[in-house]
PDB file of C-alpha atoms in Angstrom:
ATOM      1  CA  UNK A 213     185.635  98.396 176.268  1.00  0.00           C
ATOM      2  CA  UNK A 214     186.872 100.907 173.534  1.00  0.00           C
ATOM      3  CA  UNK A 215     185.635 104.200 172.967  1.00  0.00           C
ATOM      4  CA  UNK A 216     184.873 104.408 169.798  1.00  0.00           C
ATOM      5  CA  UNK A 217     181.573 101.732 167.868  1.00  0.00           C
ATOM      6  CA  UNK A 218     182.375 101.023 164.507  1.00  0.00           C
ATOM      7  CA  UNK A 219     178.719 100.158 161.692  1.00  0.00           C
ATOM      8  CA  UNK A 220     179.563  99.148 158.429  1.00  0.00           C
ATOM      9  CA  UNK A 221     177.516  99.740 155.715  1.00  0.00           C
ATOM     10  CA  UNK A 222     177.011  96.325 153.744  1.00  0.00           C
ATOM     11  CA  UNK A 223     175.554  95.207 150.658  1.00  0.00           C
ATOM     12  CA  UNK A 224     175.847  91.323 150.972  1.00  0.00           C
ATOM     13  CA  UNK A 225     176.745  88.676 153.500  1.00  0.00           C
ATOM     14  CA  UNK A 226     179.552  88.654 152.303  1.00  0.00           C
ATOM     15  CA  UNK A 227     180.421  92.054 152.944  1.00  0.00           C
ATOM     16  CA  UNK A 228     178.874  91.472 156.235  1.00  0.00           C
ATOM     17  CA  UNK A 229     181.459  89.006 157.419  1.00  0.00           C
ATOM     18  CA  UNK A 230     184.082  90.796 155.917  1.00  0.00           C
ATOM     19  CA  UNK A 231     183.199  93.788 158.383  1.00  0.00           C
ATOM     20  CA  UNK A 232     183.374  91.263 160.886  1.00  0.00           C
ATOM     21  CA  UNK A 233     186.069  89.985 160.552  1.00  0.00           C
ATOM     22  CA  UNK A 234     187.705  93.111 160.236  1.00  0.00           C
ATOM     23  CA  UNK A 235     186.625  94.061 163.589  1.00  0.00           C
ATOM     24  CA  UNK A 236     183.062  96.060 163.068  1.00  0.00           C
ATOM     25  CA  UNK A 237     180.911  96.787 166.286  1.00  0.00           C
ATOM     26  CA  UNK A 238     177.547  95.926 164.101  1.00  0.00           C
ATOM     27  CA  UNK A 239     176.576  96.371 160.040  1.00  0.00           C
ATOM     28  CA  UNK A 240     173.997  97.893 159.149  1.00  0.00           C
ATOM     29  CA  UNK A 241     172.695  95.384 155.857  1.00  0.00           C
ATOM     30  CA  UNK A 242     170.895  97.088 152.720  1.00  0.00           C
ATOM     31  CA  UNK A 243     170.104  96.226 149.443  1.00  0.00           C
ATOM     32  CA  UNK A 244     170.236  98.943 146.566  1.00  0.00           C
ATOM     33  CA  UNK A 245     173.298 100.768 147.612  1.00  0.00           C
ATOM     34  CA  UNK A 246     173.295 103.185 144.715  1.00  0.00           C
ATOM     35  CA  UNK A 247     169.818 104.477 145.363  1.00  0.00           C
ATOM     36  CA  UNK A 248     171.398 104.957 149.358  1.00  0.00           C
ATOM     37  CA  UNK A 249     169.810 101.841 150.265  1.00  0.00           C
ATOM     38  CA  UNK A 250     166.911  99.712 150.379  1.00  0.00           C
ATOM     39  CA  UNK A 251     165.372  96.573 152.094  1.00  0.00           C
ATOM     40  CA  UNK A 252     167.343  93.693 151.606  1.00  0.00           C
ATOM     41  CA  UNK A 253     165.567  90.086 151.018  1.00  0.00           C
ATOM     42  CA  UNK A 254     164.673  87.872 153.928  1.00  0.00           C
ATOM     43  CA  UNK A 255     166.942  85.187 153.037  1.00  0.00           C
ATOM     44  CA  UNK A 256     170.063  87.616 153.037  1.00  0.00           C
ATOM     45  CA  UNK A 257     169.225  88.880 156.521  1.00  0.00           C
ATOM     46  CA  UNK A 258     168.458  85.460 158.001  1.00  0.00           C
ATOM     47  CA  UNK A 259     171.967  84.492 156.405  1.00  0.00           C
ATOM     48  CA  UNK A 260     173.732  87.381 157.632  1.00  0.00           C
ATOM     49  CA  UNK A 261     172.201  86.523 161.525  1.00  0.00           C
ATOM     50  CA  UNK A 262     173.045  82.321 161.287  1.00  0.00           C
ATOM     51  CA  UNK A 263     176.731  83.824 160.498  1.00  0.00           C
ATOM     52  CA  UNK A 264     177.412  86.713 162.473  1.00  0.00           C
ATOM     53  CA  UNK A 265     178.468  86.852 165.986  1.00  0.00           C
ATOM     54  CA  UNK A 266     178.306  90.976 165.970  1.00  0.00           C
ATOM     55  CA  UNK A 267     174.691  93.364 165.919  1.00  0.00           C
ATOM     56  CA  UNK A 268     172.582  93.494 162.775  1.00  0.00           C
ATOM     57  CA  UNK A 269     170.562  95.995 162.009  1.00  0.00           C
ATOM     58  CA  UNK A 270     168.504  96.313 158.965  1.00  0.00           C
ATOM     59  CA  UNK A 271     167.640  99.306 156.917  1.00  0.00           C
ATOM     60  CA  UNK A 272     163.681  99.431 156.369  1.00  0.00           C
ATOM     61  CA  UNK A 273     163.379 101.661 153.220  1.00  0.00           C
ATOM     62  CA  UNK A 274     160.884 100.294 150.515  1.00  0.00           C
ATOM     63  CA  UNK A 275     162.303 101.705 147.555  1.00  0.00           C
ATOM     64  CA  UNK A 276     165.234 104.726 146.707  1.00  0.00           C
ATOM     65  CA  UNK A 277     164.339 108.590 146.658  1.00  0.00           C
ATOM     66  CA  UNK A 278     162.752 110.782 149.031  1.00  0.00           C
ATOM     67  CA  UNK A 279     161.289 109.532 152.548  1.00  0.00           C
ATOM     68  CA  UNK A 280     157.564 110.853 152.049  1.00  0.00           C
ATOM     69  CA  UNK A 281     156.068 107.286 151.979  1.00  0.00           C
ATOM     70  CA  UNK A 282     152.326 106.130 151.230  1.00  0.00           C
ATOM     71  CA  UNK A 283     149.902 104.539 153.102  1.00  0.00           C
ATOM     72  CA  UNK A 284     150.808 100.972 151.008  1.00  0.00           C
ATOM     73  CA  UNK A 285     154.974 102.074 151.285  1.00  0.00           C
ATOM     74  CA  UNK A 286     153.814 102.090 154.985  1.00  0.00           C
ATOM     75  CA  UNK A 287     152.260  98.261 155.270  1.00  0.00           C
ATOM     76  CA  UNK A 288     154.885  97.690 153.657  1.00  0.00           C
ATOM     77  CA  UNK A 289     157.599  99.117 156.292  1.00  0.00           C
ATOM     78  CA  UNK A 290     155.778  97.725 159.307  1.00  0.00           C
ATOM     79  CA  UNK A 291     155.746  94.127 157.839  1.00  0.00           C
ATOM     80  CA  UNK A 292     159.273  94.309 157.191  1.00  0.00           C
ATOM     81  CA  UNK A 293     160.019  95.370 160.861  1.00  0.00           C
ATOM     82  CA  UNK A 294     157.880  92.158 161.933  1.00  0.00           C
ATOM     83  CA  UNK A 295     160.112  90.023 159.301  1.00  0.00           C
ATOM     84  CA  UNK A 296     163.157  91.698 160.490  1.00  0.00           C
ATOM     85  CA  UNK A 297     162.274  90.940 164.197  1.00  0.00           C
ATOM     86  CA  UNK A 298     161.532  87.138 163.891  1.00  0.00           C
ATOM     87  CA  UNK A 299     165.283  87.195 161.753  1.00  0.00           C
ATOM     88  CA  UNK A 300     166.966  88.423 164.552  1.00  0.00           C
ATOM     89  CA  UNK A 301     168.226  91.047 163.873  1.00  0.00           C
ATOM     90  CA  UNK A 302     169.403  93.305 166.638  1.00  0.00           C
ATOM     91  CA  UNK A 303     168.641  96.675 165.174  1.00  0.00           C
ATOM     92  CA  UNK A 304     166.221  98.876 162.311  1.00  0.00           C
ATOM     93  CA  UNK A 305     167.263 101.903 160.139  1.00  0.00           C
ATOM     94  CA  UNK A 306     164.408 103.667 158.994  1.00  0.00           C
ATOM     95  CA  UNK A 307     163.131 107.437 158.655  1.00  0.00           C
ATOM     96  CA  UNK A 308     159.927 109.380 156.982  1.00  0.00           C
ATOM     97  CA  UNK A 309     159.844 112.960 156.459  1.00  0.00           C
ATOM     98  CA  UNK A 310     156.633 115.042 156.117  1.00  0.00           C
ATOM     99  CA  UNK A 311     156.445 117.017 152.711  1.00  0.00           C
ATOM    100  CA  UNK A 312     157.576 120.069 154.066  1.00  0.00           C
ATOM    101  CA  UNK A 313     160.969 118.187 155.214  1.00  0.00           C
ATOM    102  CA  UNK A 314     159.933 117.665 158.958  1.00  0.00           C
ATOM    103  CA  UNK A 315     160.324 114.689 160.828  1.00  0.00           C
ATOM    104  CA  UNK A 316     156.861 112.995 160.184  1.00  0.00           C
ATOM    105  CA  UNK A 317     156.352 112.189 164.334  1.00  0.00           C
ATOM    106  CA  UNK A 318     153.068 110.037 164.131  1.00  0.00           C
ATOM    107  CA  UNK A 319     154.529 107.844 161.699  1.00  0.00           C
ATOM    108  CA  UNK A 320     157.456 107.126 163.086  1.00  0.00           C
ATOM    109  CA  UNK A 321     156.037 106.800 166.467  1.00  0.00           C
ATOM    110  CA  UNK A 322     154.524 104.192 165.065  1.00  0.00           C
ATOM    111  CA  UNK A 323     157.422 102.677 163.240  1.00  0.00           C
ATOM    112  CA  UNK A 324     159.204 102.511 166.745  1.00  0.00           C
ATOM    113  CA  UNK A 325     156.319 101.508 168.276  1.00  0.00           C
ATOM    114  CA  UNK A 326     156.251  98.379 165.859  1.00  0.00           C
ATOM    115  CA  UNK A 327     160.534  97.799 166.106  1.00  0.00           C
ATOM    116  CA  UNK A 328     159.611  97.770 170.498  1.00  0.00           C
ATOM    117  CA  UNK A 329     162.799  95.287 171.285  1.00  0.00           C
ATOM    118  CA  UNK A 330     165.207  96.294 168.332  1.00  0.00           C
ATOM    119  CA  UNK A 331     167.572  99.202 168.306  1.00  0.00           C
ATOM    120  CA  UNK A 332     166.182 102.204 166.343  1.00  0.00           C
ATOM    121  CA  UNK A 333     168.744 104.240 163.918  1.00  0.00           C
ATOM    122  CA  UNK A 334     166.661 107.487 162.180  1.00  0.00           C
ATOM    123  CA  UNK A 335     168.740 107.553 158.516  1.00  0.00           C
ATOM    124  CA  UNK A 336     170.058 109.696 156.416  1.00  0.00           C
ATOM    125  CA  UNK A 337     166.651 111.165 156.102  1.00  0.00           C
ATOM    126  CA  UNK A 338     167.744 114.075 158.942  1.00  0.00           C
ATOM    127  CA  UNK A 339     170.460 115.033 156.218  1.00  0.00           C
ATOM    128  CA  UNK A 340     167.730 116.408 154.030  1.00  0.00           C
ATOM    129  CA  UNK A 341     165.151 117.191 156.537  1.00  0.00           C
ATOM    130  CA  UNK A 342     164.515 121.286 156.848  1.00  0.00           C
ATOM    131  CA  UNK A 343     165.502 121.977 160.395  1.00  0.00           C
ATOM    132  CA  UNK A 344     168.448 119.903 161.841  1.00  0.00           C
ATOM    133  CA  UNK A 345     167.937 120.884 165.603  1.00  0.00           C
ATOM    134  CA  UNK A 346     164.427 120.706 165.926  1.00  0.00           C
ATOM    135  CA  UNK A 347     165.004 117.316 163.902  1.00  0.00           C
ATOM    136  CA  UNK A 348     166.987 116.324 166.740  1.00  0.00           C
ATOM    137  CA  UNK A 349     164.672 116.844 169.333  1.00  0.00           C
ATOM    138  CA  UNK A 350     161.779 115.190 167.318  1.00  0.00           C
ATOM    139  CA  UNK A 351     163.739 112.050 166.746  1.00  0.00           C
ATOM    140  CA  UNK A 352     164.426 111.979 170.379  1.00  0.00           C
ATOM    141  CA  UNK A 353     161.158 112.091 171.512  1.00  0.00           C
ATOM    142  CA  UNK A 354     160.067 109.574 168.985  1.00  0.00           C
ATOM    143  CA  UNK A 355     162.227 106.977 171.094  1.00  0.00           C
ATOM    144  CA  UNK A 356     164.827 106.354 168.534  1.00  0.00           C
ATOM    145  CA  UNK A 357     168.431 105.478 170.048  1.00  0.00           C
ATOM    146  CA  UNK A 358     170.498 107.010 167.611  1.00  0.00           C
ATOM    147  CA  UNK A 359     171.334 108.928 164.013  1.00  0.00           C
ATOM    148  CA  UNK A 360     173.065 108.394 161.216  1.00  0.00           C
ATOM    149  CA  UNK A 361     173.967 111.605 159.651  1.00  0.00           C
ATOM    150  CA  UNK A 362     176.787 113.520 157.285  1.00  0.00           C
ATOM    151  CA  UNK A 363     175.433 117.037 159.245  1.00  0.00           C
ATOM    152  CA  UNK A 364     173.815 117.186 155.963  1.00  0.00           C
ATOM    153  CA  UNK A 365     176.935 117.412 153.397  1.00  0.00           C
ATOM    154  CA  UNK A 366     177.886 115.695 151.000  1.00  0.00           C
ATOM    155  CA  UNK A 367     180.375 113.946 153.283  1.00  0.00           C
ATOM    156  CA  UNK A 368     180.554 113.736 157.268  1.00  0.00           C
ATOM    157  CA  UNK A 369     184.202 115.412 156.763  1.00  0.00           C
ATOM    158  CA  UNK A 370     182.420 118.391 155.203  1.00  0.00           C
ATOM    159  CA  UNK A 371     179.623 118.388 158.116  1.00  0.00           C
ATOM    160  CA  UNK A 372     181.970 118.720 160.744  1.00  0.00           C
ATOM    161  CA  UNK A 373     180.239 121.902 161.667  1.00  0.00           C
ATOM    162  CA  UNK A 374     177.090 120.697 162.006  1.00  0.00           C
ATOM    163  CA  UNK A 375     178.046 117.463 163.564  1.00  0.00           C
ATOM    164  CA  UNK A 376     179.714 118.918 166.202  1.00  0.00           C
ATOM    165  CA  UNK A 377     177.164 121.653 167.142  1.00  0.00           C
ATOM    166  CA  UNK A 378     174.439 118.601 166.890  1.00  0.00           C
ATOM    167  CA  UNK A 379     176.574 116.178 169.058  1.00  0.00           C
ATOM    168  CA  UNK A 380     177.004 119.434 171.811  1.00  0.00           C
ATOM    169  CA  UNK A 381     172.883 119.606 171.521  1.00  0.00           C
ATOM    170  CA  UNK A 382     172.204 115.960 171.819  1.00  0.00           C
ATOM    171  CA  UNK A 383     174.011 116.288 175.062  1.00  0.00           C
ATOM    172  CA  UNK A 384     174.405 112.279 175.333  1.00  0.00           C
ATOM    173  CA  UNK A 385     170.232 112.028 175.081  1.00  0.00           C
ATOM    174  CA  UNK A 386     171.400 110.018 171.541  1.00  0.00           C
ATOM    175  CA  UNK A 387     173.695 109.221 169.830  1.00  0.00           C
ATOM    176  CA  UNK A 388     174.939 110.426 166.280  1.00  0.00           C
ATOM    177  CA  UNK A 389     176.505 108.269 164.129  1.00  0.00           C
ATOM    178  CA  UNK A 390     178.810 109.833 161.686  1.00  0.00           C
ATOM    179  CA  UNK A 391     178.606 108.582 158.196  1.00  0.00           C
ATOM    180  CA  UNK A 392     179.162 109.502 154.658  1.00  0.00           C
ATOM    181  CA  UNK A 393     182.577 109.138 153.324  1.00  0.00           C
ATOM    182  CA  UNK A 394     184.246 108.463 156.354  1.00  0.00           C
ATOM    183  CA  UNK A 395     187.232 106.392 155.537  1.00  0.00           C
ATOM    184  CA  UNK A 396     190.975 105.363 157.035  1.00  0.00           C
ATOM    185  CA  UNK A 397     191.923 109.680 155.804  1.00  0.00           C
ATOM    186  CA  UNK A 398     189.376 111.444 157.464  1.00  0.00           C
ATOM    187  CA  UNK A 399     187.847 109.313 160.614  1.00  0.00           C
ATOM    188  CA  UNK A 400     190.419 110.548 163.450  1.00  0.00           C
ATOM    189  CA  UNK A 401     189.856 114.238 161.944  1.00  0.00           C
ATOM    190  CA  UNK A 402     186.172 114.042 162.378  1.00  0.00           C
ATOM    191  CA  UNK A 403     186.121 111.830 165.662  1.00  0.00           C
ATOM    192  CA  UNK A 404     188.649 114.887 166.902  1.00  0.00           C
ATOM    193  CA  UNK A 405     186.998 117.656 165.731  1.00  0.00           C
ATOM    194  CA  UNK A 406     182.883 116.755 166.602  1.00  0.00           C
ATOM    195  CA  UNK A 407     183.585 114.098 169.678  1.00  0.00           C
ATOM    196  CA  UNK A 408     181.484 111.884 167.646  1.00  0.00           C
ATOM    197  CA  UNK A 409     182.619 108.152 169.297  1.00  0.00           C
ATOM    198  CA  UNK A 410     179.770 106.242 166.646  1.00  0.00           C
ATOM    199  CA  UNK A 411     180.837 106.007 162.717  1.00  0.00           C
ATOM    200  CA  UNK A 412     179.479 104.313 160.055  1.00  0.00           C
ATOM    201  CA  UNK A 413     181.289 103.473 156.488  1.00  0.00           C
ATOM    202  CA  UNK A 414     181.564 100.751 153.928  1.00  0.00           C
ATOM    203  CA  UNK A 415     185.509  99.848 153.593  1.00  0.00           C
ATOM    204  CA  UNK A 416     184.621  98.492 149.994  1.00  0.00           C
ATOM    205  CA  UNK A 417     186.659  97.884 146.829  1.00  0.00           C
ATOM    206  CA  UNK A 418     185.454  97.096 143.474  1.00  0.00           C
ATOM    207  CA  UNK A 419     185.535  93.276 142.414  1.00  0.00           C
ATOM    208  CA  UNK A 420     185.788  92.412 138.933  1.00  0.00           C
ATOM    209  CA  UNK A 421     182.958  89.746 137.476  1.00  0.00           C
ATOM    210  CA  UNK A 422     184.875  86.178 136.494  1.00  0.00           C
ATOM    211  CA  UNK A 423     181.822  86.242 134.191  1.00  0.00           C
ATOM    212  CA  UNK A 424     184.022  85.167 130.682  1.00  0.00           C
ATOM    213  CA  UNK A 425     181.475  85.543 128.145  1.00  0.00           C
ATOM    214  CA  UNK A 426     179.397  88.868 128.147  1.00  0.00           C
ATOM    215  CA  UNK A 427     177.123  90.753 126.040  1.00  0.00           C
ATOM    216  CA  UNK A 428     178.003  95.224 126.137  1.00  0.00           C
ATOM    217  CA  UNK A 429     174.562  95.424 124.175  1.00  0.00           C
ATOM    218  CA  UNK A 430     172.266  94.859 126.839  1.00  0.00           C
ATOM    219  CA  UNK A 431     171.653  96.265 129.909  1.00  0.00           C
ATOM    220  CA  UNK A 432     169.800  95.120 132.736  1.00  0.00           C
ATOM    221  CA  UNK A 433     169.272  98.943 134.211  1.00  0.00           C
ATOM    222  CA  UNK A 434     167.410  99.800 130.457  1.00  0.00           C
ATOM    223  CA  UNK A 435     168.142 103.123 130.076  1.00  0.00           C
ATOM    224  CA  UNK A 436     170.769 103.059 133.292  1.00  0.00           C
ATOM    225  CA  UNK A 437     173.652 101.951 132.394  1.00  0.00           C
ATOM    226  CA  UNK A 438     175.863 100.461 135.216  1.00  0.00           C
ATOM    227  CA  UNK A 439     179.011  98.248 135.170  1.00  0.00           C
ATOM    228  CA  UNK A 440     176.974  94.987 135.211  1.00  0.00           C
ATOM    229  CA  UNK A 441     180.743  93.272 135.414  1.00  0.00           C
ATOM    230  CA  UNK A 442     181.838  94.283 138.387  1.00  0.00           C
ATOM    231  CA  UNK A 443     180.768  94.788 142.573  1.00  0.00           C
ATOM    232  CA  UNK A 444     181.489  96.619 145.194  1.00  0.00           C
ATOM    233  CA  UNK A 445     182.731  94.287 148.559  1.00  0.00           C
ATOM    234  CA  UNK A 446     183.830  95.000 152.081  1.00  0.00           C
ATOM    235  CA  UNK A 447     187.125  94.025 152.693  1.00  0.00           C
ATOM    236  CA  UNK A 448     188.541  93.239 156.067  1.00  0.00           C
ATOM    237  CA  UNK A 449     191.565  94.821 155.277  1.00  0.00           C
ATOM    238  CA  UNK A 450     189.720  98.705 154.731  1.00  0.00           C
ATOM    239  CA  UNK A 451     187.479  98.168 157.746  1.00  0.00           C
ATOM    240  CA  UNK A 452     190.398  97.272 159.868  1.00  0.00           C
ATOM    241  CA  UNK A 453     192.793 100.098 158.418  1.00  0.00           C
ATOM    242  CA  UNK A 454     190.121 102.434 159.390  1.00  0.00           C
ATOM    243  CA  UNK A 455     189.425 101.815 162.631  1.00  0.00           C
ATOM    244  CA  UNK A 456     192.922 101.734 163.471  1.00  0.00           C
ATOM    245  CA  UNK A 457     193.413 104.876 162.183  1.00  0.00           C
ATOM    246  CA  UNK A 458     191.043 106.838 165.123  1.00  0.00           C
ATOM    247  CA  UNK A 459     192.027 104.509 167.696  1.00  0.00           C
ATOM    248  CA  UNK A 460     195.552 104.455 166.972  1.00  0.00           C
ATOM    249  CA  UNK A 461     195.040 108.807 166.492  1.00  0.00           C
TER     250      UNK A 461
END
């Protein structure tokens, strides 16, 4: 068994069995990437389970921006844990903050509470939460198993600090999961440096649209204006190149 797990973040099935076949531990699947991800539809996640043979975990975030949710955002989350457990899926991804940025502990007691069976990641949330190391020892009592965090950079190589005073706390009572620009440059740095063994990146590469005729005028964002004529894919070529390049290191 190798020391170091490997999540990729995906935005498709097809990304999904791209990070499979590339050699990924689990993916974590998510629909509105640029917004840092969002529910993705039922029928992508009951795809994504008939064709993988690796975990699948599912973030549960009902729309972008901050992680103060309402009491209909909530319904909302704890029917898409029930939908996510009758899919299959091995795993959730999920974390509310209070307004003050604390870790809002009765909800997500209650978010685990509803996931009982499936592996619990707490997000990206901690990255913008107020207090890191009481965060830490919130989420742990909540009953979450791990999370996902950039020690609340920009990128995980610029939270190597944090990560690595965080991964000393957590004392192997979770695990962190380092994420956030991690790529085939930087992984064996940051596995070195924090003794992080858990990352989490998206090995993807811009796809150009075989869409022939197309119209600049209009744009389905409105006022957001996106390249509607290309995607971004996991390839199995990145997410092999990068894990190579920690446990190669």
């Amino acid at each position: 068994m190798r020391k170091y797990k490997f999540e990729i973040c995906t935005n498709s099935v097809e990304s999904c069995l791209a990070a499979q076949q590339g050699g990924a531990d689990r993916v974590e699947l998510c629909a509105g990437i640029p917004e840092g991800g969002t529910t993705p539809s039922h029928g992508e996640i009951v795809v994504a389970r008939e064709l993988l043979h690796i975990k699948l975990h599912v973030i549960i975030r009902p729309r972008g921006g901050d992680f103060l949710y309402s009491p209909l955002e909530i319904k909302t989350m704890l029917r898409d844990i029930e939908m996510v457990k009758k899919a299959g899926a091995d795993g959730v991804v999920l974390g509310c903050l209070t307004p003050d940025g604390e870790v809002d502990m009765p909800l997500m007691k209650e978010l685990v509470a509803a996931a009982d069976g499936l592996s619990v990641t707490f997000h990206r949330a901690f990255d913008v939460c107020r207090n890191p190391q009481k965060a830490l020892e919130e989420i742990i009592e909540s009953g979450c198993n791990r999370i996902l965090t950039s020690g609340q950079q920009a990128t995980a190589e610029a939270g190597i600090p944090l990560l690595k005073e965080l991964q000393r706390q957590a004392a192997g009572r979770i695990i962190l999961l380092a994420g956030c620009g991690v790529n085939e440059k930087n992984i064996a740095r940051i596995a070195s440096e924090t003794g992080i063994e858990e990352f989490h990146f998206s090995a993807r590469e811009t796809v150009i649209s075989d869409m022939q005729y197309r119209n600049p005028a209009v744009s389905m964002g409105g006022t957001v204006q996106i390249d509607e004529y290309t995607k971004q894919i996991t390839t199995a070529e990145r997410v092999e190149k990068t894990i190579k390049a920690v446990i190669s290191d």
